[in-house]
Backbone as JSON Lines, residues from 0, in Angstrom:
{"i":0,"aa":"L","n":[57.52,111.94,86.46],"ca":[56.73,113.11,86.74],"c":[56.97,113.57,88.16]}
{"i":1,"aa":"Q","n":[57.41,114.79,88.29],"ca":[57.7,115.32,89.61],"c":[56.55,116.22,90.04]}
{"i":2,"aa":"S","n":[56.07,115.99,91.24],"ca":[54.98,116.83,91.74],"c":[55.56,117.98,92.56]}
{"i":3,"aa":"L","n":[54.92,119.1,92.45],"ca":[55.34,120.26,93.22],"c":[54.76,120.19,94.62]}
{"i":4,"aa":"P","n":[55.52,120.66,95.59],"ca":[54.97,120.64,96.95],"c":[53.76,121.56,97.06]}
{"i":5,"aa":"I","n":[52.81,121.13,97.85],"ca":[51.61,121.94,98.08],"c":[51.99,123.03,99.08]}
{"i":6,"aa":"Q","n":[51.72,124.25,98.68],"ca":[52.03,125.36,99.57],"c":[50.79,125.72,100.37]}
{"i":7,"aa":"T","n":[50.95,125.7,101.65],"ca":[49.85,126.1,102.52],"c":[50.22,127.44,103.14]}
{"i":8,"aa":"P","n":[49.25,128.31,103.29],"ca":[49.56,129.61,103.88],"c":[49.99,129.46,105.33]}
{"i":9,"aa":"A","n":[50.91,130.26,105.73],"ca":[51.38,130.24,107.11],"c":[50.58,131.24,107.92]}
{"i":10,"aa":"Y","n":[49.93,130.75,108.94],"ca":[49.14,131.62,109.81],"c":[49.88,131.79,111.13]}
{"i":11,"aa":"P","n":[49.69,132.92,111.79],"ca":[50.38,133.15,113.06],"c":[49.99,132.12,114.12]}
{"i":12,"aa":"D","n":[50.93,131.82,114.97],"ca":[50.72,130.93,116.13],"c":[50.32,129.51,115.74]}
{"i":13,"aa":"G","n":[50.54,129.12,114.49],"ca":[50.2,127.76,114.07],"c":[48.71,127.54,113.88]}
{"i":14,"aa":"L","n":[47.93,128.62,113.76],"ca":[46.49,128.48,113.55],"c":[46.22,127.89,112.18]}
{"i":15,"aa":"T","n":[45.16,127.11,112.09],"ca":[44.73,126.57,110.8],"c":[43.9,127.62,110.07]}
{"i":16,"aa":"Q","n":[43.67,127.38,108.81],"ca":[42.84,128.3,108.02],"c":[41.46,128.45,108.65]}
{"i":17,"aa":"R","n":[40.87,127.35,109.09],"ca":[39.52,127.4,109.67],"c":[39.53,128.17,110.99]}
{"i":18,"aa":"E","n":[40.58,127.98,111.8],"ca":[40.67,128.72,113.05],"c":[40.78,130.23,112.79]}
{"i":19,"aa":"V","n":[41.51,130.59,111.75],"ca":[41.62,132.01,111.37],"c":[40.26,132.53,110.93]}
{"i":20,"aa":"E","n":[39.51,131.72,110.16],"ca":[38.16,132.13,109.75],"c":[37.27,132.34,110.96]}
{"i":21,"aa":"V","n":[37.29,131.4,111.89],"ca":[36.48,131.5,113.11],"c":[36.87,132.77,113.87]}
{"i":22,"aa":"H","n":[38.16,132.96,114.02],"ca":[38.67,134.09,114.79],"c":[38.3,135.42,114.14]}
{"i":23,"aa":"S","n":[38.36,135.47,112.82],"ca":[38.14,136.74,112.13],"c":[36.67,137.19,112.14]}
{"i":24,"aa":"I","n":[35.74,136.26,112.29],"ca":[34.32,136.66,112.29],"c":[33.69,136.62,113.67]}
{"i":25,"aa":"S","n":[34.48,136.29,114.69],"ca":[33.89,136.04,116.01],"c":[33.48,137.28,116.78]}
{"i":26,"aa":"G","n":[33.97,138.44,116.44],"ca":[33.72,139.68,117.17],"c":[32.36,139.83,117.82]}
{"i":27,"aa":"G","n":[32.23,139.4,119.04],"ca":[31.01,139.57,119.8],"c":[29.89,138.58,119.5]}
{"i":28,"aa":"K","n":[30.12,137.66,118.59],"ca":[29.09,136.68,118.24],"c":[29.18,135.46,119.15]}
{"i":29,"aa":"T","n":[28.06,134.78,119.31],"ca":[28.05,133.55,120.09],"c":[28.58,132.4,119.24]}
{"i":30,"aa":"D","n":[28.93,131.3,119.9],"ca":[29.37,130.1,119.18],"c":[28.3,129.67,118.18]}
{"i":31,"aa":"W","n":[27.05,129.75,118.59],"ca":[25.95,129.34,117.72],"c":[25.9,130.21,116.47]}
{"i":32,"aa":"E","n":[26.02,131.53,116.64],"ca":[25.98,132.45,115.51],"c":[27.14,132.21,114.53]}
{"i":33,"aa":"I","n":[28.32,132.0,115.08],"ca":[29.48,131.74,114.22],"c":[29.32,130.4,113.52]}
{"i":34,"aa":"G","n":[28.86,129.4,114.25],"ca":[28.63,128.08,113.66],"c":[27.64,128.14,112.51]}
{"i":35,"aa":"E","n":[26.58,128.9,112.7],"ca":[25.59,129.08,111.63],"c":[26.23,129.7,110.39]}
{"i":36,"aa":"E","n":[27.05,130.7,110.61],"ca":[27.67,131.41,109.49],"c":[28.67,130.53,108.73]}
{"i":37,"aa":"L","n":[29.38,129.65,109.47],"ca":[30.39,128.79,108.86],"c":[29.88,127.38,108.57]}
{"i":38,"aa":"F","n":[28.61,127.13,108.87],"ca":[27.99,125.82,108.64],"c":[28.7,124.71,109.42]}
{"i":39,"aa":"I","n":[28.99,125.0,110.7],"ca":[29.58,124.0,111.58],"c":[28.77,123.95,112.87]}
{"i":40,"aa":"S","n":[28.89,122.85,113.6],"ca":[28.13,122.68,114.84],"c":[28.71,123.53,115.97]}
{"i":41,"aa":"V","n":[27.92,123.73,117.0],"ca":[28.36,124.48,118.17],"c":[29.53,123.75,118.83]}
{"i":42,"aa":"S","n":[29.48,122.43,118.84],"ca":[30.56,121.64,119.42],"c":[31.87,121.85,118.66]}
{"i":43,"aa":"T","n":[31.8,121.82,117.34],"ca":[32.99,122.06,116.51],"c":[33.49,123.48,116.73]}
{"i":44,"aa":"M","n":[32.57,124.42,116.84],"ca":[32.92,125.81,117.1],"c":[33.69,125.92,118.41]}
{"i":45,"aa":"G","n":[33.19,125.25,119.43],"ca":[33.86,125.26,120.73],"c":[35.28,124.7,120.64]}
{"i":46,"aa":"N","n":[35.44,123.65,119.84],"ca":[36.78,123.08,119.65],"c":[37.71,124.08,118.99]}
{"i":47,"aa":"H","n":[37.21,124.78,117.99],"ca":[38.03,125.78,117.31],"c":[38.44,126.9,118.28]}
{"i":48,"aa":"V","n":[37.49,127.37,119.07],"ca":[37.8,128.44,120.03],"c":[38.84,127.96,121.03]}
{"i":49,"aa":"S","n":[38.67,126.75,121.53],"ca":[39.64,126.18,122.47],"c":[41.03,126.11,121.85]}
{"i":50,"aa":"N","n":[41.1,125.65,120.6],"ca":[42.39,125.58,119.91],"c":[43.01,126.96,119.74]}
{"i":51,"aa":"I","n":[42.18,127.94,119.38],"ca":[42.67,129.31,119.2],"c":[43.25,129.83,120.51]}
{"i":52,"aa":"L","n":[42.54,129.63,121.61],"ca":[43.01,130.1,122.91],"c":[44.31,129.41,123.29]}
{"i":53,"aa":"N","n":[44.39,128.11,123.09],"ca":[45.61,127.37,123.43],"c":[46.79,127.81,122.58]}
{"i":54,"aa":"K","n":[46.58,127.98,121.29],"ca":[47.67,128.32,120.38],"c":[48.16,129.75,120.57]}
{"i":55,"aa":"T","n":[47.27,130.65,120.95],"ca":[47.66,132.05,121.12],"c":[48.08,132.36,122.56]}
{"i":56,"aa":"G","n":[47.8,131.44,123.48],"ca":[48.12,131.67,124.88],"c":[47.15,132.61,125.55]}
{"i":57,"aa":"A","n":[46.03,132.86,124.91],"ca":[45.02,133.77,125.45],"c":[44.15,133.03,126.47]}
{"i":58,"aa":"V","n":[43.63,133.77,127.44],"ca":[42.78,133.16,128.45],"c":[41.29,133.31,128.12]}
{"i":59,"aa":"N","n":[40.97,134.22,127.19],"ca":[39.58,134.39,126.77],"c":[39.55,134.99,125.37]}
{"i":60,"aa":"R","n":[38.36,135.11,124.81],"ca":[38.23,135.61,123.44],"c":[38.7,137.04,123.29]}
{"i":61,"aa":"A","n":[38.45,137.87,124.29],"ca":[38.88,139.28,124.21],"c":[40.4,139.36,124.13]}
{"i":62,"aa":"E","n":[41.07,138.55,124.92],"ca":[42.53,138.54,124.88],"c":[43.03,138.0,123.54]}
{"i":63,"aa":"A","n":[42.36,136.99,123.0],"ca":[42.73,136.44,121.69],"c":[42.55,137.49,120.61]}
{"i":64,"aa":"A","n":[41.49,138.27,120.7],"ca":[41.24,139.33,119.72],"c":[42.34,140.39,119.81]}
{"i":65,"aa":"S","n":[42.72,140.75,121.01],"ca":[43.79,141.73,121.22],"c":[45.1,141.2,120.65]}
{"i":66,"aa":"H","n":[45.35,139.92,120.87],"ca":[46.55,139.28,120.34],"c":[46.55,139.32,118.81]}
{"i":67,"aa":"A","n":[45.41,139.06,118.21],"ca":[45.29,139.06,116.76],"c":[45.6,140.43,116.2]}
{"i":68,"aa":"I","n":[45.14,141.47,116.87],"ca":[45.38,142.83,116.4],"c":[46.87,143.16,116.51]}
{"i":69,"aa":"S","n":[47.5,142.72,117.58],"ca":[48.92,143.05,117.78],"c":[49.84,142.29,116.84]}
{"i":70,"aa":"T","n":[49.39,141.15,116.3],"ca":[50.23,140.37,115.39],"c":[49.89,140.64,113.93]}
{"i":71,"aa":"A","n":[48.89,141.47,113.68],"ca":[48.47,141.76,112.29],"c":[49.4,142.73,111.62]}
């Protein structure tokens, strides 16, 4: 029995699916608000934001948002 490879979607800049979710709903919301919406802690939210900034080379959320628009 041969198993087929699992295909995972390719996201820009090596972002994970969860990081893309965080990034897509973050527009002006606080970490707490986003965490509530995604059912994750503020600490986990902070980790996701940090990863997004590192992977996109952005220095802040506004720059990350601008980057997302330019790569869409």
